[in-house]
PDB file of C-alpha atoms in Angstrom:
ATOM      1  CA  UNK J   1      27.752 -59.171 -10.902  1.00 62.00           C
ATOM      2  CA  UNK J   2      31.416 -59.004 -11.944  1.00 76.00           C
ATOM      3  CA  UNK J   3      30.518 -56.481 -14.641  1.00 72.00           C
ATOM      4  CA  UNK J   4      28.735 -54.387 -12.006  1.00 70.00           C
ATOM      5  CA  UNK J   5      31.825 -54.254  -9.771  1.00 75.00           C
ATOM      6  CA  UNK J   6      34.059 -53.383 -12.739  1.00 83.00           C
ATOM      7  CA  UNK J   7      31.692 -50.546 -13.695  1.00 77.00           C
ATOM      8  CA  UNK J   8      31.613 -49.277 -10.103  1.00 81.00           C
ATOM      9  CA  UNK J   9      35.419 -49.396 -10.015  1.00 87.00           C
ATOM     10  CA  UNK J  10      35.793 -47.396 -13.257  1.00 85.00           C
ATOM     11  CA  UNK J  11      33.278 -44.758 -12.167  1.00 86.00           C
ATOM     12  CA  UNK J  12      34.889 -44.473  -8.734  1.00 87.00           C
ATOM     13  CA  UNK J  13      38.348 -44.103 -10.286  1.00 90.00           C
ATOM     14  CA  UNK J  14      37.272 -41.268 -12.588  1.00 87.00           C
ATOM     15  CA  UNK J  15      35.389 -39.577  -9.748  1.00 89.00           C
ATOM     16  CA  UNK J  16      38.456 -39.805  -7.506  1.00 92.00           C
ATOM     17  CA  UNK J  17      40.762 -38.402 -10.195  1.00 92.00           C
ATOM     18  CA  UNK J  18      38.497 -35.425 -10.916  1.00 91.00           C
ATOM     19  CA  UNK J  19      37.877 -34.758  -7.217  1.00 89.00           C
ATOM     20  CA  UNK J  20      41.594 -34.843  -6.401  1.00 91.00           C
ATOM     21  CA  UNK J  21      42.417 -32.587  -9.341  1.00 91.00           C
ATOM     22  CA  UNK J  22      39.730 -30.157  -8.207  1.00 89.00           C
ATOM     23  CA  UNK J  23      41.211 -30.008  -4.711  1.00 89.00           C
ATOM     24  CA  UNK J  24      44.697 -29.400  -6.124  1.00 91.00           C
ATOM     25  CA  UNK J  25      43.385 -26.633  -8.390  1.00 91.00           C
ATOM     26  CA  UNK J  26      41.620 -24.857  -5.549  1.00 88.00           C
ATOM     27  CA  UNK J  27      44.714 -25.153  -3.384  1.00 90.00           C
ATOM     28  CA  UNK J  28      46.802 -23.687  -6.207  1.00 93.00           C
ATOM     29  CA  UNK J  29      44.471 -20.777  -6.921  1.00 92.00           C
ATOM     30  CA  UNK J  30      44.033 -20.090  -3.236  1.00 90.00           C
ATOM     31  CA  UNK J  31      47.620 -18.798  -3.453  1.00 91.00           C
ATOM     32  CA  UNK J  32      46.665 -16.288  -6.183  1.00 91.00           C
ATOM     33  CA  UNK J  33      45.631 -13.336  -4.037  1.00 91.00           C
ATOM     34  CA  UNK J  34      43.191 -10.795  -5.438  1.00 92.00           C
ATOM     35  CA  UNK J  35      44.683  -7.453  -6.244  1.00 93.00           C
ATOM     36  CA  UNK J  36      41.431  -5.727  -5.238  1.00 93.00           C
ATOM     37  CA  UNK J  37      41.677  -7.275  -1.746  1.00 93.00           C
ATOM     38  CA  UNK J  38      38.033  -8.366  -1.609  1.00 96.00           C
ATOM     39  CA  UNK J  39      36.905 -11.475   0.262  1.00 96.00           C
ATOM     40  CA  UNK J  40      34.604 -14.113  -1.207  1.00 96.00           C
ATOM     41  CA  UNK J  41      31.732 -12.708   0.859  1.00 97.00           C
ATOM     42  CA  UNK J  42      32.348  -9.196  -0.460  1.00 97.00           C
ATOM     43  CA  UNK J  43      32.551 -10.491  -4.042  1.00 97.00           C
ATOM     44  CA  UNK J  44      29.203 -12.261  -3.590  1.00 97.00           C
ATOM     45  CA  UNK J  45      27.514  -9.220  -2.065  1.00 98.00           C
ATOM     46  CA  UNK J  46      28.731  -6.941  -4.852  1.00 97.00           C
ATOM     47  CA  UNK J  47      27.607  -9.323  -7.589  1.00 98.00           C
ATOM     48  CA  UNK J  48      24.161  -9.560  -6.002  1.00 98.00           C
ATOM     49  CA  UNK J  49      23.949  -5.757  -5.809  1.00 97.00           C
ATOM     50  CA  UNK J  50      25.084  -5.359  -9.424  1.00 97.00           C
ATOM     51  CA  UNK J  51      22.255  -7.649 -10.531  1.00 97.00           C
ATOM     52  CA  UNK J  52      19.686  -5.766  -8.456  1.00 97.00           C
ATOM     53  CA  UNK J  53      19.116  -8.675  -6.058  1.00 97.00           C
ATOM     54  CA  UNK J  54      18.437  -7.450  -2.514  1.00 95.00           C
ATOM     55  CA  UNK J  55      16.520 -10.373  -0.962  1.00 96.00           C
ATOM     56  CA  UNK J  56      19.399 -12.907  -0.919  1.00 97.00           C
ATOM     57  CA  UNK J  57      21.670 -13.244   2.116  1.00 97.00           C
ATOM     58  CA  UNK J  58      25.329 -14.306   1.975  1.00 97.00           C
ATOM     59  CA  UNK J  59      26.257 -16.544   4.916  1.00 97.00           C
ATOM     60  CA  UNK J  60      29.193 -18.691   6.028  1.00 96.00           C
ATOM     61  CA  UNK J  61      28.781 -22.469   6.294  1.00 95.00           C
ATOM     62  CA  UNK J  62      31.190 -25.026   7.882  1.00 94.00           C
ATOM     63  CA  UNK J  63      33.317 -27.401   5.823  1.00 89.00           C
ATOM     64  CA  UNK J  64      35.382 -27.408   2.645  1.00 83.00           C
ATOM     65  CA  UNK J  65      33.744 -27.115  -0.802  1.00 81.00           C
ATOM     66  CA  UNK J  66      30.332 -26.994   0.909  1.00 91.00           C
ATOM     67  CA  UNK J  67      29.338 -23.893  -1.046  1.00 95.00           C
ATOM     68  CA  UNK J  68      25.815 -23.814  -2.443  1.00 95.00           C
ATOM     69  CA  UNK J  69      22.815 -21.624  -3.158  1.00 96.00           C
ATOM     70  CA  UNK J  70      19.585 -22.442  -1.326  1.00 94.00           C
ATOM     71  CA  UNK J  71      16.540 -21.266  -3.328  1.00 93.00           C
ATOM     72  CA  UNK J  72      14.161 -22.113  -0.471  1.00 91.00           C
ATOM     73  CA  UNK J  73      15.493 -19.491   1.956  1.00 94.00           C
ATOM     74  CA  UNK J  74      17.392 -17.458  -0.658  1.00 96.00           C
ATOM     75  CA  UNK J  75      20.861 -17.765   0.845  1.00 97.00           C
ATOM     76  CA  UNK J  76      24.271 -17.965  -0.795  1.00 98.00           C
ATOM     77  CA  UNK J  77      26.123 -20.366   1.499  1.00 97.00           C
ATOM     78  CA  UNK J  78      29.901 -20.040   1.294  1.00 97.00           C
ATOM     79  CA  UNK J  79      32.345 -22.358   3.036  1.00 95.00           C
ATOM     80  CA  UNK J  80      34.416 -20.640   5.708  1.00 94.00           C
ATOM     81  CA  UNK J  81      37.510 -20.444   3.511  1.00 92.00           C
ATOM     82  CA  UNK J  82      35.642 -18.999   0.532  1.00 95.00           C
ATOM     83  CA  UNK J  83      33.691 -16.570   2.723  1.00 96.00           C
ATOM     84  CA  UNK J  84      36.805 -15.108   4.360  1.00 95.00           C
ATOM     85  CA  UNK J  85      39.671 -15.532   1.895  1.00 94.00           C
ATOM     86  CA  UNK J  86      40.749 -13.060  -0.788  1.00 94.00           C
ATOM     87  CA  UNK J  87      42.022 -15.116  -3.705  1.00 94.00           C
ATOM     88  CA  UNK J  88      41.083 -16.292  -7.201  1.00 94.00           C
ATOM     89  CA  UNK J  89      39.547 -19.558  -5.961  1.00 94.00           C
ATOM     90  CA  UNK J  90      37.316 -17.779  -3.438  1.00 94.00           C
ATOM     91  CA  UNK J  91      36.245 -15.215  -6.040  1.00 95.00           C
ATOM     92  CA  UNK J  92      35.340 -17.964  -8.525  1.00 95.00           C
ATOM     93  CA  UNK J  93      33.279 -19.990  -6.070  1.00 96.00           C
ATOM     94  CA  UNK J  94      31.518 -16.981  -4.562  1.00 97.00           C
ATOM     95  CA  UNK J  95      30.590 -15.604  -7.991  1.00 97.00           C
ATOM     96  CA  UNK J  96      29.466 -19.060  -9.162  1.00 97.00           C
ATOM     97  CA  UNK J  97      27.050 -19.446  -6.250  1.00 97.00           C
ATOM     98  CA  UNK J  98      25.670 -15.974  -6.860  1.00 98.00           C
ATOM     99  CA  UNK J  99      25.252 -17.114 -10.471  1.00 98.00           C
ATOM    100  CA  UNK J 100      22.631 -19.541  -9.138  1.00 97.00           C
ATOM    101  CA  UNK J 101      20.892 -16.701  -7.288  1.00 97.00           C
ATOM    102  CA  UNK J 102      20.804 -14.754 -10.564  1.00 98.00           C
ATOM    103  CA  UNK J 103      19.333 -17.803 -12.301  1.00 98.00           C
ATOM    104  CA  UNK J 104      16.656 -17.957  -9.618  1.00 97.00           C
ATOM    105  CA  UNK J 105      15.862 -14.261  -9.946  1.00 97.00           C
ATOM    106  CA  UNK J 106      15.672 -14.565 -13.748  1.00 96.00           C
ATOM    107  CA  UNK J 107      13.584 -17.773 -13.622  1.00 96.00           C
ATOM    108  CA  UNK J 108      16.206 -19.784 -15.516  1.00 97.00           C
ATOM    109  CA  UNK J 109      14.290 -22.780 -16.897  1.00 96.00           C
ATOM    110  CA  UNK J 110      16.796 -25.507 -16.064  1.00 96.00           C
ATOM    111  CA  UNK J 111      17.103 -24.330 -12.457  1.00 96.00           C
ATOM    112  CA  UNK J 112      13.314 -24.389 -12.159  1.00 95.00           C
ATOM    113  CA  UNK J 113      13.244 -27.889 -13.651  1.00 95.00           C
ATOM    114  CA  UNK J 114      15.927 -29.125 -11.250  1.00 94.00           C
ATOM    115  CA  UNK J 115      14.129 -27.598  -8.263  1.00 93.00           C
ATOM    116  CA  UNK J 116      10.957 -29.477  -9.206  1.00 93.00           C
ATOM    117  CA  UNK J 117      12.868 -32.754  -9.456  1.00 94.00           C
ATOM    118  CA  UNK J 118      14.646 -32.408  -6.078  1.00 93.00           C
ATOM    119  CA  UNK J 119      11.776 -33.679  -3.845  1.00 92.00           C
ATOM    120  CA  UNK J 120      11.177 -36.747  -6.040  1.00 93.00           C
ATOM    121  CA  UNK J 121      14.839 -37.607  -6.530  1.00 94.00           C
ATOM    122  CA  UNK J 122      15.607 -37.251  -2.802  1.00 92.00           C
ATOM    123  CA  UNK J 123      13.122 -40.071  -2.168  1.00 91.00           C
ATOM    124  CA  UNK J 124      13.600 -42.334  -5.202  1.00 91.00           C
ATOM    125  CA  UNK J 125      17.411 -42.279  -5.033  1.00 89.00           C
ATOM    126  CA  UNK J 126      17.283 -44.096  -1.688  1.00 88.00           C
ATOM    127  CA  UNK J 127      15.424 -47.093  -3.067  1.00 89.00           C
ATOM    128  CA  UNK J 128      16.164 -47.364  -6.798  1.00 90.00           C
ATOM    129  CA  UNK J 129      19.227 -49.610  -6.722  1.00 87.00           C
ATOM    130  CA  UNK J 130      17.852 -51.812  -3.931  1.00 89.00           C
ATOM    131  CA  UNK J 131      14.631 -52.289  -5.876  1.00 91.00           C
ATOM    132  CA  UNK J 132      16.541 -53.219  -9.033  1.00 91.00           C
ATOM    133  CA  UNK J 133      18.830 -55.722  -7.296  1.00 88.00           C
ATOM    134  CA  UNK J 134      16.017 -57.054  -5.103  1.00 89.00           C
ATOM    135  CA  UNK J 135      13.688 -57.460  -8.079  1.00 89.00           C
ATOM    136  CA  UNK J 136      16.307 -59.353 -10.078  1.00 85.00           C
ATOM    137  CA  UNK J 137      17.122 -61.582  -7.079  1.00 85.00           C
ATOM    138  CA  UNK J 138      13.432 -62.251  -6.390  1.00 80.00           C
ATOM    139  CA  UNK J 139      12.850 -63.195 -10.004  1.00 73.00           C
ATOM    140  CA  UNK J 140      15.833 -65.557  -9.989  1.00 64.00           C
ATOM    141  CA  UNK J 141      14.783 -67.198  -6.715  1.00 59.00           C
ATOM    142  CA  UNK J 142      11.153 -67.676  -7.749  1.00 57.00           C
ATOM    143  CA  UNK J 143      12.012 -68.811 -11.249  1.00 54.00           C
ATOM    144  CA  UNK J 144       9.672 -66.205 -12.670  1.00 53.00           C
ATOM    145  CA  UNK J 145      10.091 -62.801 -14.208  1.00 57.00           C
ATOM    146  CA  UNK J 146       6.638 -61.684 -13.019  1.00 77.00           C
ATOM    147  CA  UNK J 147       6.636 -59.744  -9.723  1.00 86.00           C
ATOM    148  CA  UNK J 148      10.437 -59.551  -9.543  1.00 85.00           C
ATOM    149  CA  UNK J 149      10.597 -58.079 -13.043  1.00 87.00           C
ATOM    150  CA  UNK J 150       8.116 -55.325 -12.242  1.00 89.00           C
ATOM    151  CA  UNK J 151       9.866 -54.464  -8.962  1.00 90.00           C
ATOM    152  CA  UNK J 152      13.165 -54.183 -10.844  1.00 91.00           C
ATOM    153  CA  UNK J 153      11.477 -52.162 -13.601  1.00 92.00           C
ATOM    154  CA  UNK J 154      10.088 -49.708 -11.032  1.00 93.00           C
ATOM    155  CA  UNK J 155      13.564 -49.373  -9.547  1.00 93.00           C
ATOM    156  CA  UNK J 156      14.940 -48.736 -13.029  1.00 94.00           C
ATOM    157  CA  UNK J 157      12.364 -45.964 -13.545  1.00 95.00           C
ATOM    158  CA  UNK J 158      13.471 -44.368 -10.260  1.00 95.00           C
ATOM    159  CA  UNK J 159      17.082 -44.679 -11.387  1.00 95.00           C
ATOM    160  CA  UNK J 160      16.197 -43.019 -14.712  1.00 96.00           C
ATOM    161  CA  UNK J 161      14.730 -40.078 -12.785  1.00 96.00           C
ATOM    162  CA  UNK J 162      18.044 -39.655 -10.969  1.00 95.00           C
ATOM    163  CA  UNK J 163      19.913 -39.761 -14.289  1.00 96.00           C
ATOM    164  CA  UNK J 164      17.635 -37.086 -15.753  1.00 97.00           C
ATOM    165  CA  UNK J 165      18.314 -34.968 -12.669  1.00 97.00           C
ATOM    166  CA  UNK J 166      22.071 -35.365 -13.153  1.00 96.00           C
ATOM    167  CA  UNK J 167      21.896 -34.176 -16.747  1.00 97.00           C
ATOM    168  CA  UNK J 168      19.547 -31.289 -15.961  1.00 97.00           C
ATOM    169  CA  UNK J 169      22.119 -30.200 -13.369  1.00 97.00           C
ATOM    170  CA  UNK J 170      24.812 -29.791 -16.052  1.00 97.00           C
ATOM    171  CA  UNK J 171      23.419 -26.702 -17.834  1.00 97.00           C
ATOM    172  CA  UNK J 172      22.561 -25.200 -14.431  1.00 97.00           C
ATOM    173  CA  UNK J 173      26.173 -25.486 -13.258  1.00 97.00           C
ATOM    174  CA  UNK J 174      27.793 -24.431 -16.543  1.00 97.00           C
ATOM    175  CA  UNK J 175      25.478 -21.449 -16.891  1.00 97.00           C
ATOM    176  CA  UNK J 176      26.209 -20.308 -13.320  1.00 97.00           C
ATOM    177  CA  UNK J 177      29.948 -20.459 -14.062  1.00 96.00           C
ATOM    178  CA  UNK J 178      29.519 -18.523 -17.302  1.00 97.00           C
ATOM    179  CA  UNK J 179      27.520 -15.826 -15.505  1.00 97.00           C
ATOM    180  CA  UNK J 180      30.171 -15.646 -12.784  1.00 97.00           C
ATOM    181  CA  UNK J 181      33.133 -15.342 -15.143  1.00 96.00           C
ATOM    182  CA  UNK J 182      31.374 -12.824 -17.393  1.00 96.00           C
ATOM    183  CA  UNK J 183      30.628 -10.598 -14.394  1.00 97.00           C
ATOM    184  CA  UNK J 184      34.142 -10.899 -12.955  1.00 96.00           C
ATOM    185  CA  UNK J 185      35.631  -9.863 -16.295  1.00 95.00           C
ATOM    186  CA  UNK J 186      33.097  -7.170 -17.207  1.00 95.00           C
ATOM    187  CA  UNK J 187      33.341  -5.427 -13.835  1.00 94.00           C
ATOM    188  CA  UNK J 188      37.162  -5.715 -13.782  1.00 93.00           C
ATOM    189  CA  UNK J 189      36.979  -7.561 -10.480  1.00 94.00           C
ATOM    190  CA  UNK J 190      40.036  -9.659 -11.326  1.00 94.00           C
ATOM    191  CA  UNK J 191      43.258  -9.352 -13.299  1.00 93.00           C
ATOM    192  CA  UNK J 192      43.989 -11.589 -16.300  1.00 93.00           C
ATOM    193  CA  UNK J 193      45.977 -13.990 -14.135  1.00 93.00           C
ATOM    194  CA  UNK J 194      43.235 -14.107 -11.509  1.00 93.00           C
ATOM    195  CA  UNK J 195      40.561 -14.631 -14.171  1.00 94.00           C
ATOM    196  CA  UNK J 196      42.529 -17.505 -15.698  1.00 94.00           C
ATOM    197  CA  UNK J 197      42.727 -19.146 -12.274  1.00 92.00           C
ATOM    198  CA  UNK J 198      39.017 -18.655 -11.681  1.00 93.00           C
ATOM    199  CA  UNK J 199      38.194 -20.193 -15.070  1.00 94.00           C
ATOM    200  CA  UNK J 200      40.369 -23.234 -14.448  1.00 94.00           C
ATOM    201  CA  UNK J 201      38.943 -23.784 -10.967  1.00 92.00           C
ATOM    202  CA  UNK J 202      35.345 -23.608 -12.184  1.00 94.00           C
ATOM    203  CA  UNK J 203      36.143 -25.861 -15.155  1.00 94.00           C
ATOM    204  CA  UNK J 204      37.231 -28.649 -12.839  1.00 93.00           C
ATOM    205  CA  UNK J 205      34.313 -28.045 -10.491  1.00 92.00           C
ATOM    206  CA  UNK J 206      31.949 -28.522 -13.456  1.00 93.00           C
ATOM    207  CA  UNK J 207      33.694 -31.768 -14.378  1.00 93.00           C
ATOM    208  CA  UNK J 208      32.625 -33.328 -11.074  1.00 93.00           C
ATOM    209  CA  UNK J 209      29.006 -32.917 -12.202  1.00 94.00           C
ATOM    210  CA  UNK J 210      29.842 -34.272 -15.654  1.00 94.00           C
ATOM    211  CA  UNK J 211      31.445 -37.397 -14.186  1.00 93.00           C
ATOM    212  CA  UNK J 212      28.447 -37.876 -11.888  1.00 93.00           C
ATOM    213  CA  UNK J 213      26.027 -37.593 -14.812  1.00 95.00           C
ATOM    214  CA  UNK J 214      27.982 -40.027 -17.005  1.00 93.00           C
ATOM    215  CA  UNK J 215      28.314 -42.427 -14.073  1.00 92.00           C
ATOM    216  CA  UNK J 216      24.564 -42.291 -13.481  1.00 93.00           C
ATOM    217  CA  UNK J 217      23.899 -42.953 -17.172  1.00 94.00           C
ATOM    218  CA  UNK J 218      26.341 -45.881 -17.216  1.00 91.00           C
ATOM    219  CA  UNK J 219      24.614 -47.463 -14.206  1.00 90.00           C
ATOM    220  CA  UNK J 220      21.196 -46.956 -15.789  1.00 93.00           C
ATOM    221  CA  UNK J 221      22.280 -48.623 -19.028  1.00 92.00           C
ATOM    222  CA  UNK J 222      23.954 -51.494 -17.183  1.00 90.00           C
ATOM    223  CA  UNK J 223      20.914 -52.326 -15.063  1.00 90.00           C
ATOM    224  CA  UNK J 224      18.595 -51.724 -18.013  1.00 91.00           C
ATOM    225  CA  UNK J 225      20.441 -54.414 -19.943  1.00 88.00           C
ATOM    226  CA  UNK J 226      20.363 -56.737 -16.936  1.00 86.00           C
ATOM    227  CA  UNK J 227      16.611 -56.362 -16.526  1.00 87.00           C
ATOM    228  CA  UNK J 228      15.363 -56.052 -20.090  1.00 83.00           C
ATOM    229  CA  UNK J 229      18.077 -58.106 -21.771  1.00 75.00           C
ATOM    230  CA  UNK J 230      17.529 -61.171 -19.578  1.00 62.00           C
ATOM    231  CA  UNK J 231      13.755 -61.193 -19.880  1.00 60.00           C
ATOM    232  CA  UNK J 232      12.344 -64.238 -21.590  1.00 52.00           C
TER     233      UNK J 232
END
């Protein structure tokens, strides 16, 4: 189990570093005020209109960095700061979330794939690690790799589903950022300085998903070796 705790520590450290850097970047670019004077909500509404999307609502949601697009009720949910503020960070986040709405409207394949995985992953993610650890412990206690092995193997399969979800999320997030930045530049919504800030902010936001995906893969490989490598 020492290896497990070391792995958890490494993953947590990288996650903390990226998360802290992201917060610093957004704080920095929140000081870069948009020359056009538009709020995040106004940016989002204009981008939706420019893409011919009229059935998506832009709403404010409590919290910090709680921004997301909900394909079920077709809402672009912007955190209070992003919704109201008029800076490069708000423009980047607002446009990124609308990027997801554009993906939805254009039937982007990776978004569709992720949406199909959400119901399964929301259930399996709750039990996967407990099943793996419990199966290994049961096998050790009973002196057999029979039932315990298959419980752990089922947990590993659930864990693999979560890892697949994490990697499917990557192209969804990167594509949404690319759509956002392309629109901001093409429509002259931001100056060069503002665009540079938006790019940097979204780059670090994407890295949080990359770290999560690599962390999920590392955990899958670790437990896979524990289960399959120790089998008689």
